[in-house]
Amino acid sequence: MSRRPRIPNLGGRRAVVLHRPHQTVAAILRQLAAIGLEVEECWPDLRASAMAADFIFFDADLGFDAQFPWAPGEAPMPLVALIGSEAPGRIEWALSHRADAQLLKPVGHAGVYSALLIARQGFDARQTLAREVAMLRERVGERQSVVKAVVALSSAGIGEEQAFAQLRTLATGWQVTIEEAARRINALKQEAGTTGDSRHGGRS
């Protein structure tokens, strides 16, 4: 049985509202204050202090890439898109920034709290997935490094099993992991190849 995610306490968190002065902003500010968040509003640029915010609400209708000090889709905190226009180009732009939740304008007397919770959970899920993907890529890279080292060692005329055994022996002698030993072997092999190329440079 899977555990339900706990509802986080949002009191004391910081939110930034990146939107031109508008009644939508006033409605959002009232709800955020009632929830207990510290709020900062700005337009058209984010202040440096925004990098420490826990949430950012941004205008999907008039927003543009240069407003953000990060590449599209790489925000370091959950984003909530404030959407009034359903023009395809505007929706596409908001999607490019990977908004974790959305609020339709005009914003009424409710909706901000659920948007915060959805954004937080979505952002955390994406971060977890990104870490898992990075770990898998690292493991694949390490395996490829080991295979490359085994091939390099077996080029001396021994079989792959013997080459792998030799790699394990080297790792034990160096007191490092097999992956680290493989990286050292590959680096030595590459250095030797580079040195050999420089010695024979200019010869046809």
Tab-separated table of C-alpha atoms in Angstrom, residues 16-131:
chain	number	residue	atom	x	y	z
A	16	VAL	CA	7.520	35.912	-5.385
A	17	VAL	CA	4.802	37.173	-7.720
A	18	LEU	CA	6.271	38.218	-11.060
A	19	HIS	CA	3.341	40.077	-12.575
A	20	ARG	CA	2.489	43.619	-13.587
A	21	PRO	CA	0.280	45.529	-11.107
A	22	HIS	CA	-3.167	43.984	-11.486
A	23	GLN	CA	-6.191	42.873	-9.463
A	24	THR	CA	-4.931	39.317	-9.954
A	25	VAL	CA	-1.838	40.179	-7.940
A	26	ALA	CA	-3.940	41.645	-5.138
A	27	ALA	CA	-6.043	38.463	-4.964
A	28	ILE	CA	-2.931	36.275	-4.855
A	29	LEU	CA	-1.292	38.423	-2.179
A	30	ARG	CA	-4.374	38.167	0.055
A	31	GLN	CA	-4.452	34.388	-0.205
A	32	LEU	CA	-0.706	33.992	0.336
A	33	ALA	CA	-0.835	36.202	3.416
A	34	ALA	CA	-3.750	34.172	4.802
A	35	ILE	CA	-1.772	30.958	4.288
A	36	GLY	CA	1.196	32.482	6.110
A	37	LEU	CA	3.718	33.037	3.336
A	38	GLU	CA	6.088	35.962	3.061
A	39	VAL	CA	5.423	37.641	-0.290
A	40	GLU	CA	7.428	39.799	-2.652
A	41	GLU	CA	6.039	41.247	-5.857
A	42	CYS	CA	8.075	42.541	-8.767
A	43	TRP	CA	7.837	43.433	-12.464
A	44	PRO	CA	9.255	43.179	-15.034
A	45	ASP	CA	12.455	41.653	-13.599
A	46	LEU	CA	13.125	39.268	-10.766
A	47	ARG	CA	15.281	40.656	-7.990
A	48	ALA	CA	18.356	38.762	-6.838
A	49	SER	CA	16.495	37.863	-3.642
A	50	ALA	CA	14.070	35.785	-5.719
A	51	MET	CA	16.685	33.031	-5.991
A	52	ALA	CA	15.969	32.201	-2.343
A	53	ALA	CA	12.195	32.022	-2.852
A	54	ASP	CA	10.245	28.816	-2.259
A	55	PHE	CA	7.684	29.569	-4.996
A	56	ILE	CA	7.414	31.907	-7.961
A	57	PHE	CA	4.151	32.943	-9.612
A	58	PHE	CA	4.750	34.319	-13.101
A	59	ASP	CA	2.653	36.001	-15.759
A	60	ALA	CA	2.274	33.608	-18.674
A	61	ASP	CA	0.581	36.306	-20.789
A	62	LEU	CA	3.342	38.920	-20.889
A	63	GLY	CA	6.299	36.996	-19.523
A	64	PHE	CA	9.530	36.483	-21.468
A	65	ASP	CA	12.673	34.377	-21.102
A	66	ALA	CA	14.991	37.243	-20.129
A	67	GLN	CA	13.011	37.735	-16.911
A	68	PHE	CA	14.503	34.577	-15.464
A	69	PRO	CA	18.188	34.104	-14.488
A	70	TRP	CA	18.011	30.447	-15.524
A	71	ALA	CA	17.375	28.551	-18.744
A	72	PRO	CA	13.765	27.545	-19.563
A	73	GLY	CA	12.802	24.471	-17.572
A	74	GLU	CA	15.639	24.804	-15.047
A	75	ALA	CA	14.021	26.857	-12.290
A	76	PRO	CA	15.434	26.011	-8.835
A	77	MET	CA	12.007	26.306	-7.215
A	78	PRO	CA	8.377	25.441	-8.053
A	79	LEU	CA	6.697	27.718	-10.606
A	80	VAL	CA	3.022	28.617	-10.837
A	81	ALA	CA	1.877	30.030	-14.186
A	82	LEU	CA	-0.769	32.755	-14.141
A	83	ILE	CA	-2.690	32.227	-17.356
A	84	GLY	CA	-5.268	34.562	-18.853
A	85	SER	CA	-4.675	34.066	-22.568
A	86	GLU	CA	-5.152	30.709	-24.248
A	87	ALA	CA	-3.165	31.731	-27.313
A	88	PRO	CA	-1.128	28.658	-28.360
A	89	GLY	CA	2.127	30.617	-28.370
A	90	ARG	CA	1.615	31.787	-24.789
A	91	ILE	CA	0.683	28.298	-23.572
A	92	GLU	CA	3.715	26.856	-25.358
A	93	TRP	CA	5.953	29.442	-23.702
A	94	ALA	CA	4.590	28.620	-20.249
A	95	LEU	CA	5.109	24.910	-20.911
A	96	SER	CA	8.718	25.559	-21.947
A	97	HIS	CA	9.357	26.839	-18.422
A	98	ARG	CA	7.833	23.685	-16.945
A	99	ALA	CA	5.318	25.375	-14.696
A	100	ASP	CA	4.458	22.952	-11.901
A	101	ALA	CA	0.935	24.359	-11.464
A	102	GLN	CA	-1.307	27.008	-12.962
A	103	LEU	CA	-3.928	29.533	-11.973
A	104	LEU	CA	-6.426	30.910	-14.444
A	105	LYS	CA	-6.974	34.653	-14.401
A	106	PRO	CA	-8.840	36.441	-13.039
A	107	VAL	CA	-7.933	34.837	-9.706
A	108	GLY	CA	-10.787	34.769	-7.200
A	109	HIS	CA	-10.859	34.086	-3.481
A	110	ALA	CA	-9.457	30.532	-3.683
A	111	GLY	CA	-7.092	28.345	-5.653
A	112	VAL	CA	-3.687	29.571	-4.467
A	113	TYR	CA	-3.292	27.015	-1.676
A	114	SER	CA	-3.983	24.027	-3.928
A	115	ALA	CA	-1.708	25.511	-6.612
A	116	LEU	CA	1.114	25.753	-4.052
A	117	LEU	CA	0.682	22.137	-2.952
A	118	ILE	CA	0.456	20.814	-6.513
A	119	ALA	CA	3.488	22.868	-7.572
A	120	ARG	CA	5.533	21.658	-4.600
A	121	GLN	CA	4.719	18.003	-5.204
A	122	GLY	CA	5.282	18.260	-8.966
A	123	PHE	CA	8.603	20.039	-8.526
A	124	ASP	CA	9.829	17.513	-5.944
A	125	ALA	CA	8.816	14.625	-8.211
A	126	ARG	CA	10.737	16.120	-11.144
A	127	GLN	CA	13.797	16.681	-8.971
A	128	THR	CA	13.687	13.087	-7.731
A	129	LEU	CA	13.339	11.781	-11.275
A	130	ALA	CA	16.225	13.966	-12.467
A	131	ARG	CA	18.471	12.603	-9.692
